[in-house]
CSV table of C-alpha atoms in Angstrom, one decimal:
chain,number,residue,atom,x,y,z
A,353,UNK,CA,29.3,-0.5,-2.0
A,354,UNK,CA,26.6,-1.8,-4.3
A,355,UNK,CA,23.2,-2.9,-2.9
A,356,UNK,CA,20.8,-4.9,-5.0
A,357,UNK,CA,17.2,-4.1,-4.0
A,358,UNK,CA,14.5,-6.4,-5.2
A,359,UNK,CA,10.7,-5.8,-5.6
A,360,UNK,CA,8.6,-8.9,-5.5
A,361,UNK,CA,6.1,-9.9,-8.2
A,362,UNK,CA,2.4,-9.2,-7.4
A,363,UNK,CA,0.0,-10.8,-9.8
A,364,UNK,CA,-3.0,-8.8,-8.5
A,365,UNK,CA,-1.5,-5.4,-9.4
A,366,UNK,CA,-2.3,-4.2,-12.9
A,367,UNK,CA,-1.8,-0.5,-13.0
A,368,UNK,CA,1.3,1.6,-13.1
A,369,UNK,CA,0.2,3.7,-10.2
A,370,UNK,CA,0.6,0.7,-8.0
A,371,UNK,CA,3.3,-1.3,-9.7
A,372,UNK,CA,6.2,1.1,-9.7
A,373,UNK,CA,8.1,0.1,-6.5
A,374,UNK,CA,8.1,3.4,-4.8
A,375,UNK,CA,9.2,2.1,-1.4
A,376,UNK,CA,12.4,0.7,-3.0
A,377,UNK,CA,13.1,3.9,-4.8
A,378,UNK,CA,12.9,5.7,-1.4
A,379,UNK,CA,15.3,3.2,0.1
A,380,UNK,CA,17.6,3.5,-2.9
A,381,UNK,CA,17.7,7.2,-2.7
A,382,UNK,CA,18.7,7.2,1.0
A,383,UNK,CA,21.5,4.6,0.6
A,384,UNK,CA,22.8,6.6,-2.4
A,385,UNK,CA,22.8,9.7,-0.2
A,386,UNK,CA,25.0,7.8,2.4
A,387,UNK,CA,27.5,6.8,-0.2
A,388,UNK,CA,26.3,3.5,-1.6
A,389,UNK,CA,25.2,2.5,-5.1
A,390,UNK,CA,21.7,1.0,-5.4
A,391,UNK,CA,20.6,-1.4,-8.1
A,392,UNK,CA,16.8,-2.0,-8.5
A,393,UNK,CA,15.5,-5.4,-9.7
A,394,UNK,CA,11.7,-5.2,-10.2
A,395,UNK,CA,10.4,-8.8,-10.6
A,396,UNK,CA,7.0,-7.4,-11.5
A,397,UNK,CA,8.4,-6.6,-15.0
A,398,UNK,CA,9.3,-10.2,-15.6
A,399,UNK,CA,6.9,-12.9,-16.8
A,400,UNK,CA,7.8,-16.5,-16.0
A,401,UNK,CA,8.6,-18.7,-18.9
A,402,UNK,CA,5.9,-21.3,-19.7
A,403,UNK,CA,6.9,-24.7,-18.3
A,404,UNK,CA,9.4,-23.3,-15.9
A,405,UNK,CA,9.0,-23.1,-12.1
A,406,UNK,CA,8.2,-19.4,-11.5
A,407,UNK,CA,10.4,-19.4,-8.4
A,408,UNK,CA,13.3,-20.7,-10.3
A,409,UNK,CA,12.7,-18.1,-12.9
A,410,UNK,CA,12.6,-15.2,-10.4
A,411,UNK,CA,15.6,-16.5,-8.5
A,412,UNK,CA,17.6,-16.7,-11.7
A,413,UNK,CA,16.9,-13.0,-12.4
A,414,UNK,CA,18.1,-12.0,-8.9
A,415,UNK,CA,21.1,-14.3,-9.2
A,416,UNK,CA,22.0,-12.8,-12.5
A,417,UNK,CA,21.9,-9.3,-11.1
A,418,UNK,CA,24.1,-10.3,-8.2
A,419,UNK,CA,26.7,-11.8,-10.5
A,420,UNK,CA,26.7,-8.7,-12.7
A,421,UNK,CA,26.8,-6.1,-9.8
A,422,UNK,CA,28.8,-8.0,-7.1
A,423,UNK,CA,26.9,-6.2,-4.3
A,424,UNK,CA,27.8,-6.3,-0.6
A,425,UNK,CA,24.1,-6.5,0.4
A,426,UNK,CA,20.8,-7.9,-1.0
A,427,UNK,CA,17.6,-6.3,0.1
A,428,UNK,CA,14.0,-7.4,-0.6
A,429,UNK,CA,10.8,-5.6,0.1
A,430,UNK,CA,7.9,-7.7,1.3
A,431,UNK,CA,4.7,-5.8,1.9
A,432,UNK,CA,2.1,-8.5,2.5
A,433,UNK,CA,1.7,-12.0,3.9
A,434,UNK,CA,0.9,-13.1,0.4
A,435,UNK,CA,4.4,-12.3,-0.8
A,436,UNK,CA,6.4,-13.8,2.0
A,437,UNK,CA,6.3,-17.5,0.8
A,438,UNK,CA,7.5,-16.1,-2.6
A,439,UNK,CA,10.3,-14.2,-0.9
A,440,UNK,CA,11.5,-17.3,1.0
A,441,UNK,CA,11.4,-19.5,-2.1
A,442,UNK,CA,13.6,-16.9,-4.0
A,443,UNK,CA,16.0,-16.4,-1.1
A,444,UNK,CA,16.5,-20.1,-0.5
A,445,UNK,CA,17.6,-20.5,-4.1
A,446,UNK,CA,19.8,-17.4,-4.0
A,447,UNK,CA,21.5,-18.6,-0.8
A,448,UNK,CA,22.6,-21.8,-2.5
A,449,UNK,CA,24.6,-19.8,-5.0
A,450,UNK,CA,25.7,-16.9,-2.7
A,451,UNK,CA,25.8,-18.4,0.8
A,452,UNK,CA,27.7,-15.6,2.4
A,453,UNK,CA,25.9,-12.6,0.8
A,454,UNK,CA,24.2,-10.6,3.6
A,455,UNK,CA,20.5,-10.2,3.1
A,456,UNK,CA,17.9,-7.8,4.6
A,457,UNK,CA,14.1,-7.7,4.2
A,458,UNK,CA,11.5,-5.1,5.1
A,459,UNK,CA,7.9,-4.3,4.7
A,460,UNK,CA,4.6,-4.8,6.6
A,461,UNK,CA,4.8,-8.6,7.0
A,462,UNK,CA,8.4,-8.8,8.2
A,463,UNK,CA,7.7,-5.9,10.5
A,464,UNK,CA,5.0,-7.9,12.3
A,465,UNK,CA,7.0,-11.1,12.5
A,466,UNK,CA,10.6,-10.1,12.8
A,467,UNK,CA,11.4,-12.4,15.7
A,468,UNK,CA,9.8,-15.5,14.2
A,469,UNK,CA,11.4,-14.9,10.8
A,470,UNK,CA,14.9,-14.4,12.1
A,471,UNK,CA,14.6,-17.5,14.3
A,472,UNK,CA,13.3,-19.7,11.5
A,473,UNK,CA,14.7,-18.4,8.3
A,474,UNK,CA,18.4,-18.9,8.0
A,475,UNK,CA,18.4,-17.5,4.5
A,476,UNK,CA,17.4,-14.1,5.9
A,477,UNK,CA,20.0,-12.2,8.0
A,478,UNK,CA,18.4,-8.9,8.9
A,479,UNK,CA,15.0,-7.2,9.0
A,480,UNK,CA,14.3,-3.4,8.9
A,481,UNK,CA,11.2,-3.1,11.0
A,482,UNK,CA,8.8,-0.4,9.8
A,483,UNK,CA,10.2,2.7,8.2
A,484,UNK,CA,13.5,1.4,6.9
A,485,UNK,CA,15.8,4.0,5.4
A,486,UNK,CA,18.0,4.5,8.5
A,487,UNK,CA,18.4,0.8,9.2
A,488,UNK,CA,19.5,-0.3,5.8
A,489,UNK,CA,22.0,2.5,5.5
A,490,UNK,CA,23.5,1.7,8.9
A,491,UNK,CA,23.8,-2.0,7.9
A,492,UNK,CA,25.5,-1.1,4.6
A,493,UNK,CA,28.0,1.0,6.4
A,494,UNK,CA,28.8,-1.8,8.9
A,495,UNK,CA,29.2,-4.3,6.1
A,496,UNK,CA,31.4,-2.0,4.1
A,497,UNK,CA,33.6,-1.3,7.1
A,498,UNK,CA,33.4,-4.9,8.4
A,499,UNK,CA,32.6,-3.4,11.8
A,500,UNK,CA,29.4,-4.5,13.6
A,501,UNK,CA,30.3,-3.1,17.0
A,502,UNK,CA,27.4,-0.6,16.9
A,503,UNK,CA,24.7,-3.1,15.7
A,504,UNK,CA,22.9,-2.9,19.0
A,505,UNK,CA,22.4,0.8,18.5
A,506,UNK,CA,20.5,0.5,15.2
A,507,UNK,CA,16.9,1.1,16.2
A,508,UNK,CA,14.0,-1.0,14.9
A,509,UNK,CA,16.3,-3.7,13.6
A,510,UNK,CA,16.3,-7.5,13.9
A,511,UNK,CA,19.3,-9.8,13.5
A,512,UNK,CA,20.8,-13.0,14.8
A,513,UNK,CA,23.2,-13.6,17.6
A,514,UNK,CA,24.3,-17.2,18.3
A,515,UNK,CA,21.4,-18.5,16.3
A,516,UNK,CA,18.8,-16.5,18.2
A,517,UNK,CA,16.9,-13.4,17.2
A,518,UNK,CA,17.7,-10.0,18.7
A,519,UNK,CA,15.2,-7.2,18.0
A,520,UNK,CA,16.3,-3.7,18.7
A,521,UNK,CA,13.4,-1.4,19.8
A,522,UNK,CA,12.3,1.6,17.9
A,523,UNK,CA,13.1,5.0,19.5
A,524,UNK,CA,11.5,7.3,17.0
A,525,UNK,CA,10.5,7.7,13.4
A,526,UNK,CA,11.9,10.2,10.9
A,527,UNK,CA,10.4,13.5,11.8
A,528,UNK,CA,11.9,15.7,9.1
A,529,UNK,CA,10.7,14.1,5.9
A,530,UNK,CA,12.2,16.9,3.9
A,531,UNK,CA,15.6,15.6,4.9
A,532,UNK,CA,15.0,12.5,2.8
A,533,UNK,CA,16.2,12.7,-0.8
A,534,UNK,CA,13.9,12.4,-3.8
A,535,UNK,CA,13.2,8.8,-4.8
A,536,UNK,CA,15.6,7.4,-7.4
A,537,UNK,CA,13.4,8.0,-10.4
A,538,UNK,CA,16.5,8.1,-12.5
A,539,UNK,CA,16.8,4.4,-12.0
A,540,UNK,CA,13.3,3.7,-13.5
A,541,UNK,CA,12.9,2.9,-17.2
A,542,UNK,CA,9.4,4.4,-17.5
A,543,UNK,CA,8.8,2.7,-20.8
A,544,UNK,CA,8.6,-0.6,-19.0
A,545,UNK,CA,5.6,0.6,-17.0
A,546,UNK,CA,3.7,2.1,-19.9
A,547,UNK,CA,0.2,0.8,-20.3
A,548,UNK,CA,-3.2,1.3,-21.9
A,549,UNK,CA,-5.0,3.8,-19.8
A,550,UNK,CA,-7.7,4.7,-22.3
A,551,UNK,CA,-10.3,3.5,-19.9
A,552,UNK,CA,-9.2,6.0,-17.2
A,553,UNK,CA,-11.4,9.0,-16.5
A,554,UNK,CA,-9.5,11.7,-18.4
A,555,UNK,CA,-11.2,15.1,-18.3
A,556,UNK,CA,-8.3,16.9,-20.0
A,557,UNK,CA,-8.0,14.3,-22.8
A,558,UNK,CA,-4.3,13.8,-22.0
A,559,UNK,CA,-2.1,11.1,-23.5
A,560,UNK,CA,-1.7,9.1,-20.3
A,561,UNK,CA,1.0,6.4,-20.6
A,562,UNK,CA,1.8,6.1,-16.9
A,563,UNK,CA,0.8,7.1,-13.4
A,564,UNK,CA,3.5,8.0,-11.0
A,565,UNK,CA,2.9,7.3,-7.3
A,566,UNK,CA,3.7,10.2,-5.0
A,567,UNK,CA,3.6,10.4,-1.2
A,568,UNK,CA,3.3,13.7,0.6
A,569,UNK,CA,3.0,12.3,4.1
A,570,UNK,CA,3.5,9.3,6.3
A,571,UNK,CA,1.1,7.4,8.6
A,572,UNK,CA,-2.4,8.2,9.8
A,573,UNK,CA,-3.4,9.4,13.3
A,574,UNK,CA,-6.6,7.4,13.3
A,575,UNK,CA,-6.9,3.8,14.5
A,576,UNK,CA,-9.3,1.8,12.4
A,577,UNK,CA,-9.7,-1.7,13.8
A,578,UNK,CA,-8.7,-3.5,10.6
A,579,UNK,CA,-5.6,-1.3,9.7
A,580,UNK,CA,-2.0,-1.7,10.9
A,581,UNK,CA,-0.4,1.3,9.3
A,582,UNK,CA,0.7,2.5,12.8
A,583,UNK,CA,2.8,-0.7,13.2
A,584,UNK,CA,4.7,0.2,10.0
A,585,UNK,CA,4.9,4.0,10.1
A,586,UNK,CA,4.1,4.9,13.7
A,587,UNK,CA,1.1,6.8,15.1
A,588,UNK,CA,2.3,10.4,14.4
A,589,UNK,CA,1.2,11.9,11.1
A,590,UNK,CA,4.2,13.6,9.4
A,591,UNK,CA,4.2,15.6,6.2
A,592,UNK,CA,6.7,16.7,3.6
A,593,UNK,CA,6.7,20.4,2.8
A,594,UNK,CA,4.6,21.2,-0.3
A,595,UNK,CA,7.7,22.6,-2.0
A,596,UNK,CA,9.6,19.2,-1.7
A,597,UNK,CA,6.5,17.3,-2.9
A,598,UNK,CA,6.0,19.5,-5.9
A,599,UNK,CA,9.7,19.5,-6.7
A,600,UNK,CA,9.3,15.8,-7.3
A,601,UNK,CA,6.1,16.2,-9.4
A,602,UNK,CA,7.8,18.9,-11.5
A,603,UNK,CA,10.8,16.8,-12.1
A,604,UNK,CA,8.7,13.9,-13.3
A,605,UNK,CA,6.5,16.2,-15.3
A,606,UNK,CA,9.3,18.1,-17.1
A,607,UNK,CA,12.1,15.5,-17.2
A,608,UNK,CA,10.1,12.2,-17.6
A,609,UNK,CA,7.0,13.3,-19.4
A,610,UNK,CA,4.6,12.2,-16.6
A,611,UNK,CA,1.3,14.0,-16.6
A,612,UNK,CA,-0.7,11.7,-14.3
A,613,UNK,CA,0.1,11.2,-10.6
A,614,UNK,CA,-1.4,9.1,-7.9
A,615,UNK,CA,-1.2,10.3,-4.3
A,616,UNK,CA,-0.9,7.2,-2.2
A,617,UNK,CA,-0.7,8.8,1.2
A,618,UNK,CA,-2.2,6.7,4.0
A,619,UNK,CA,-4.5,9.7,4.7
A,620,UNK,CA,-3.8,12.8,2.7
A,621,UNK,CA,-6.7,14.9,4.2
A,622,UNK,CA,-5.6,14.9,7.8
A,623,UNK,CA,-4.2,18.5,7.6
A,624,UNK,CA,-6.2,20.9,5.5
A,625,UNK,CA,-3.4,23.4,5.5
A,626,UNK,CA,-1.0,20.9,4.0
A,627,UNK,CA,-3.4,19.9,1.3
A,628,UNK,CA,-4.2,23.6,0.5
A,629,UNK,CA,-0.5,24.6,0.2
A,630,UNK,CA,0.2,21.5,-1.9
A,631,UNK,CA,-2.4,22.5,-4.4
A,632,UNK,CA,-1.3,26.1,-4.4
A,633,UNK,CA,2.3,25.0,-5.1
A,634,UNK,CA,1.2,22.9,-8.1
A,635,UNK,CA,-0.9,25.7,-9.6
A,636,UNK,CA,1.7,28.4,-8.9
A,637,UNK,CA,4.2,26.4,-11.0
A,638,UNK,CA,1.6,26.0,-13.8
A,639,UNK,CA,1.9,22.2,-13.9
A,640,UNK,CA,-0.9,21.0,-16.2
A,641,UNK,CA,-1.4,17.6,-14.6
A,642,UNK,CA,-4.1,15.1,-13.6
A,643,UNK,CA,-4.0,13.2,-10.4
A,644,UNK,CA,-5.9,10.7,-8.2
A,645,UNK,CA,-6.3,10.3,-4.5
A,646,UNK,CA,-6.3,6.5,-4.2
A,647,UNK,CA,-5.9,5.8,-0.5
A,648,UNK,CA,-7.1,7.6,2.6
A,649,UNK,CA,-9.2,10.7,2.4
A,650,UNK,CA,-10.6,11.6,5.9
A,651,UNK,CA,-14.1,12.8,4.9
A,652,UNK,CA,-14.7,14.9,8.0
A,653,UNK,CA,-12.0,17.3,6.9
A,654,UNK,CA,-13.4,17.7,3.4
A,655,UNK,CA,-15.6,20.7,2.4
A,656,UNK,CA,-16.5,22.5,-0.8
A,657,UNK,CA,-13.5,24.8,-0.5
A,658,UNK,CA,-11.2,21.7,-0.5
A,659,UNK,CA,-12.9,20.0,-3.4
A,660,UNK,CA,-12.9,23.2,-5.5
A,661,UNK,CA,-9.2,23.5,-4.9
A,662,UNK,CA,-8.5,19.9,-5.7
A,663,UNK,CA,-10.5,20.0,-8.9
A,664,UNK,CA,-8.9,23.2,-10.1
A,665,UNK,CA,-5.5,21.6,-9.5
A,666,UNK,CA,-6.2,18.6,-11.6
A,667,UNK,CA,-8.0,16.0,-9.5
A,668,UNK,CA,-9.5,13.4,-11.8
A,669,UNK,CA,-10.4,10.5,-9.5
A,670,UNK,CA,-10.9,10.1,-5.8
A,671,UNK,CA,-11.5,7.0,-3.6
A,672,UNK,CA,-13.7,7.3,-0.6
A,673,UNK,CA,-12.7,5.0,2.3
A,674,UNK,CA,-16.3,4.6,3.6
A,675,UNK,CA,-15.7,1.1,4.8
A,676,UNK,CA,-19.3,0.3,5.8
A,677,UNK,CA,-22.9,1.4,5.4
A,678,UNK,CA,-23.9,0.6,8.9
A,679,UNK,CA,-23.1,3.5,11.3
A,680,UNK,CA,-22.6,1.2,14.3
A,681,UNK,CA,-20.0,-1.0,12.5
A,682,UNK,CA,-18.4,2.0,10.8
A,683,UNK,CA,-18.0,4.1,13.9
A,684,UNK,CA,-18.2,1.8,17.0
A,685,UNK,CA,-16.6,-1.3,15.6
A,686,UNK,CA,-14.1,0.1,13.0
A,687,UNK,CA,-13.6,3.5,14.7
A,688,UNK,CA,-14.1,5.8,11.7
A,689,UNK,CA,-16.2,8.4,13.5
A,690,UNK,CA,-17.8,9.6,10.3
A,691,UNK,CA,-21.6,10.0,10.2
A,692,UNK,CA,-23.9,9.1,7.3
A,693,UNK,CA,-24.8,12.7,6.6
A,694,UNK,CA,-21.1,13.6,6.3
A,695,UNK,CA,-20.5,10.9,3.7
A,696,UNK,CA,-23.5,11.9,1.6
A,697,UNK,CA,-22.5,15.6,1.8
A,698,UNK,CA,-18.9,15.1,0.7
A,699,UNK,CA,-19.8,12.7,-2.2
A,700,UNK,CA,-22.3,15.2,-3.6
A,701,UNK,CA,-19.7,17.9,-3.6
A,702,UNK,CA,-17.2,15.8,-5.6
A,703,UNK,CA,-20.0,15.0,-8.0
A,704,UNK,CA,-20.7,18.7,-8.4
A,705,UNK,CA,-17.1,19.2,-9.6
A,706,UNK,CA,-17.3,16.2,-12.0
A,707,UNK,CA,-14.7,14.2,-10.2
A,708,UNK,CA,-14.7,10.5,-11.0
A,709,UNK,CA,-15.7,8.7,-7.7
A,710,UNK,CA,-14.8,5.3,-6.3
A,711,UNK,CA,-15.8,3.9,-2.9
A,712,UNK,CA,-14.1,1.2,-0.8
A,713,UNK,CA,-16.4,-0.9,1.5
A,714,UNK,CA,-15.5,-3.9,3.6
A,715,UNK,CA,-17.8,-6.8,4.4
A,716,UNK,CA,-17.5,-9.7,6.8
A,717,UNK,CA,-16.8,-8.2,10.2
A,718,UNK,CA,-17.4,-10.5,13.1
A,719,UNK,CA,-20.5,-8.4,14.0
A,720,UNK,CA,-21.9,-8.5,10.5
A,721,UNK,CA,-25.5,-9.4,9.9
A,722,UNK,CA,-27.9,-9.4,7.0
A,723,UNK,CA,-29.2,-6.2,8.3
A,724,UNK,CA,-25.8,-4.4,8.4
A,725,UNK,CA,-25.0,-5.6,4.9
A,726,UNK,CA,-28.4,-4.3,3.7
A,727,UNK,CA,-27.4,-0.9,5.0
A,728,UNK,CA,-24.2,-1.0,2.9
A,729,UNK,CA,-26.2,-2.1,-0.1
A,730,UNK,CA,-28.7,0.8,0.4
A,731,UNK,CA,-25.9,3.3,0.9
A,732,UNK,CA,-24.2,2.3,-2.3
A,733,UNK,CA,-27.5,2.8,-4.2
A,734,UNK,CA,-28.2,6.1,-2.6
A,735,UNK,CA,-24.6,7.5,-3.1
A,736,UNK,CA,-24.6,6.5,-6.8
A,737,UNK,CA,-20.8,6.6,-6.8
A,738,UNK,CA,-19.2,5.6,-10.1
A,739,UNK,CA,-17.4,2.5,-9.0
A,740,UNK,CA,-17.9,0.6,-5.7
A,741,UNK,CA,-15.5,-2.0,-4.3
A,742,UNK,CA,-16.7,-4.3,-1.6
A,743,UNK,CA,-13.7,-6.2,-0.2
A,744,UNK,CA,-13.8,-9.2,2.2
A,745,UNK,CA,-12.3,-8.3,5.6
A,746,UNK,CA,-8.8,-9.6,6.0
A,747,UNK,CA,-7.7,-10.0,9.6
A,748,UNK,CA,-4.2,-8.6,9.3
A,749,UNK,CA,-1.8,-9.6,12.1
A,750,UNK,CA,-1.2,-6.8,14.6
A,751,UNK,CA,-4.7,-5.3,14.2
A,752,UNK,CA,-7.5,-5.2,16.6
A,753,UNK,CA,-9.7,-7.3,14.3
A,754,UNK,CA,-7.0,-10.0,14.1
A,755,UNK,CA,-6.8,-10.3,17.9
A,756,UNK,CA,-10.6,-10.5,18.1
A,757,UNK,CA,-10.8,-13.2,15.4
A,758,UNK,CA,-8.0,-15.2,17.0
A,759,UNK,CA,-9.6,-14.9,20.5
A,760,UNK,CA,-13.0,-16.1,19.3
A,761,UNK,CA,-11.7,-18.6,16.7
A,762,UNK,CA,-13.5,-17.0,13.7
A,763,UNK,CA,-11.0,-17.9,11.1
A,764,UNK,CA,-12.4,-19.8,8.1
A,765,UNK,CA,-9.1,-21.3,7.3
A,766,UNK,CA,-6.8,-23.5,9.4
A,767,UNK,CA,-5.2,-21.0,11.8
A,768,UNK,CA,-2.1,-21.8,13.8
A,769,UNK,CA,-0.6,-18.8,15.7
A,770,UNK,CA,2.8,-20.5,15.7
A,771,UNK,CA,3.0,-20.5,11.9
A,772,UNK,CA,1.3,-17.2,11.0
A,773,UNK,CA,4.7,-15.7,10.3
A,774,UNK,CA,5.1,-18.0,7.3
A,775,UNK,CA,2.5,-16.0,5.4
A,776,UNK,CA,-0.4,-17.3,3.3
A,777,UNK,CA,-0.4,-17.2,-0.5
A,778,UNK,CA,-4.2,-17.6,-0.7
A,779,UNK,CA,-5.2,-14.6,1.5
A,780,UNK,CA,-6.0,-11.9,-1.0
A,781,UNK,CA,-8.6,-9.2,-0.7
A,782,UNK,CA,-9.2,-9.2,-4.5
A,783,UNK,CA,-10.4,-12.8,-4.6
A,784,UNK,CA,-14.2,-13.1,-5.0
A,785,UNK,CA,-14.3,-16.7,-3.8
A,786,UNK,CA,-12.9,-16.3,-0.3
A,787,UNK,CA,-13.9,-15.0,3.1
A,788,UNK,CA,-11.5,-15.3,6.0
A,789,UNK,CA,-13.8,-14.6,8.9
A,790,UNK,CA,-17.0,-16.3,10.0
A,791,UNK,CA,-19.3,-13.7,11.5
A,792,UNK,CA,-20.9,-14.5,14.9
A,793,UNK,CA,-24.4,-14.5,13.4
A,794,UNK,CA,-24.1,-15.3,9.7
A,795,UNK,CA,-23.3,-18.3,7.6
A,796,UNK,CA,-20.6,-18.1,4.9
A,797,UNK,CA,-23.2,-19.0,2.3
A,798,UNK,CA,-25.0,-15.7,3.2
A,799,UNK,CA,-21.8,-13.7,2.7
A,800,UNK,CA,-21.3,-15.2,-0.7
A,801,UNK,CA,-24.8,-14.3,-1.7
A,802,UNK,CA,-24.2,-10.7,-0.6
A,803,UNK,CA,-20.9,-10.7,-2.5
A,804,UNK,CA,-22.8,-11.5,-5.7
A,805,UNK,CA,-25.3,-8.8,-5.0
A,806,UNK,CA,-22.5,-6.2,-4.4
A,807,UNK,CA,-20.7,-7.3,-7.5
A,808,UNK,CA,-23.7,-6.1,-9.6
A,809,UNK,CA,-23.3,-2.6,-8.1
A,810,UNK,CA,-19.6,-2.4,-8.9
A,811,UNK,CA,-19.8,-0.3,-12.0
A,812,UNK,CA,-22.7,1.8,-10.9
A,813,UNK,CA,-22.8,4.9,-13.2
A,814,UNK,CA,-23.2,4.9,-16.9
A,815,UNK,CA,-19.8,6.5,-17.4
A,816,UNK,CA,-18.2,3.8,-15.2
A,817,UNK,CA,-19.9,1.1,-17.3
A,818,UNK,CA,-18.8,2.8,-20.5
A,819,UNK,CA,-15.2,3.0,-19.4
A,820,UNK,CA,-15.1,-0.6,-18.2
A,821,UNK,CA,-16.8,-2.3,-21.2
């Protein structure tokens, strides 16, 4: 049975390392393994025609694919609350043309609001909650056989019975990640994702046309107050074997000509042994690549031995999830448990090995003050990292911060708990003109003033300014 899998547009994503729809490629690989035929429709690759309603335009692309492929199931990935209104608009248009085509959605936002979405969105039939390979494959089998007698046994799965939502609980997550097939890279036309990467740090002077996202593990064992990864991937950190990860890298390197990779693990440095063996495997196969670590890097587990190994393997760029310059907010409020001296030590080691450095900070916690933001400002100056991102805190549903902000009514926008499931198109961490939380002891005008100060520190080093002219 054919399954059309749709990746939604995301106007704030500009680099190939983040726009290739890796989650859908993983889903596609699993349903193919179980005997079905996936078709990928990436709406990111399509630019709406001037003068035409973008939602009409995107829906027409999906409808065209359905007409051409005649699938038995339509699936759409929805990662954030920003995307959900777009998903609904598209699905409502598709439903008018194909009223009986079963539909399933997945991703972070549907995971948090499965019950509400099923109860309120007739255009959506099913939701894969969290990690979704097993659910969509089970659903495809039921549709193909026209036998839904075992639907109650599909874990972490939402559906409708007599007009009301039923949510099956999760029993466990996939423990053996090596049992999952390689993502369906054969379905990707890499030329569509080529871009100008001349401004990337490129110590090997390679001809970089694309960055392929790679995942070597799932979830993170730590519980930062603003993060909801455990709701999506569980609390247990799980890894693929280094051989399986590097098999994928080698395939992309030799068969697709990819020479730059982006590890987008939630936290790649949880297990030092895993990281060491991964680098050993890449070097043993003599793969002359560059790569970045663009998500989590647990600084307490990083020492010079680790950095030396990463640099020799091809690490070009690393992002430090420092989060805050004030130790109280970073450790007691967020829960990072990383001390100032550890941050300074690790950053200096990476500089020693000429790795391009980026830092991610967050501002606007409920406990924020001018004094705490001054500490972030001072830390940025002392660290002298190449590029510094200071994002406004977004209270994501399901997180500790969200519950605190809801309890104390700190939202800066009109908040209604009964409609949160509908998503918000305007909540975007990349916007410079928005804050979503009013701190207990600060005015919003003060936050905006600090935002302007931080923006002047963004491209901090000379090489960062030169690359970003």
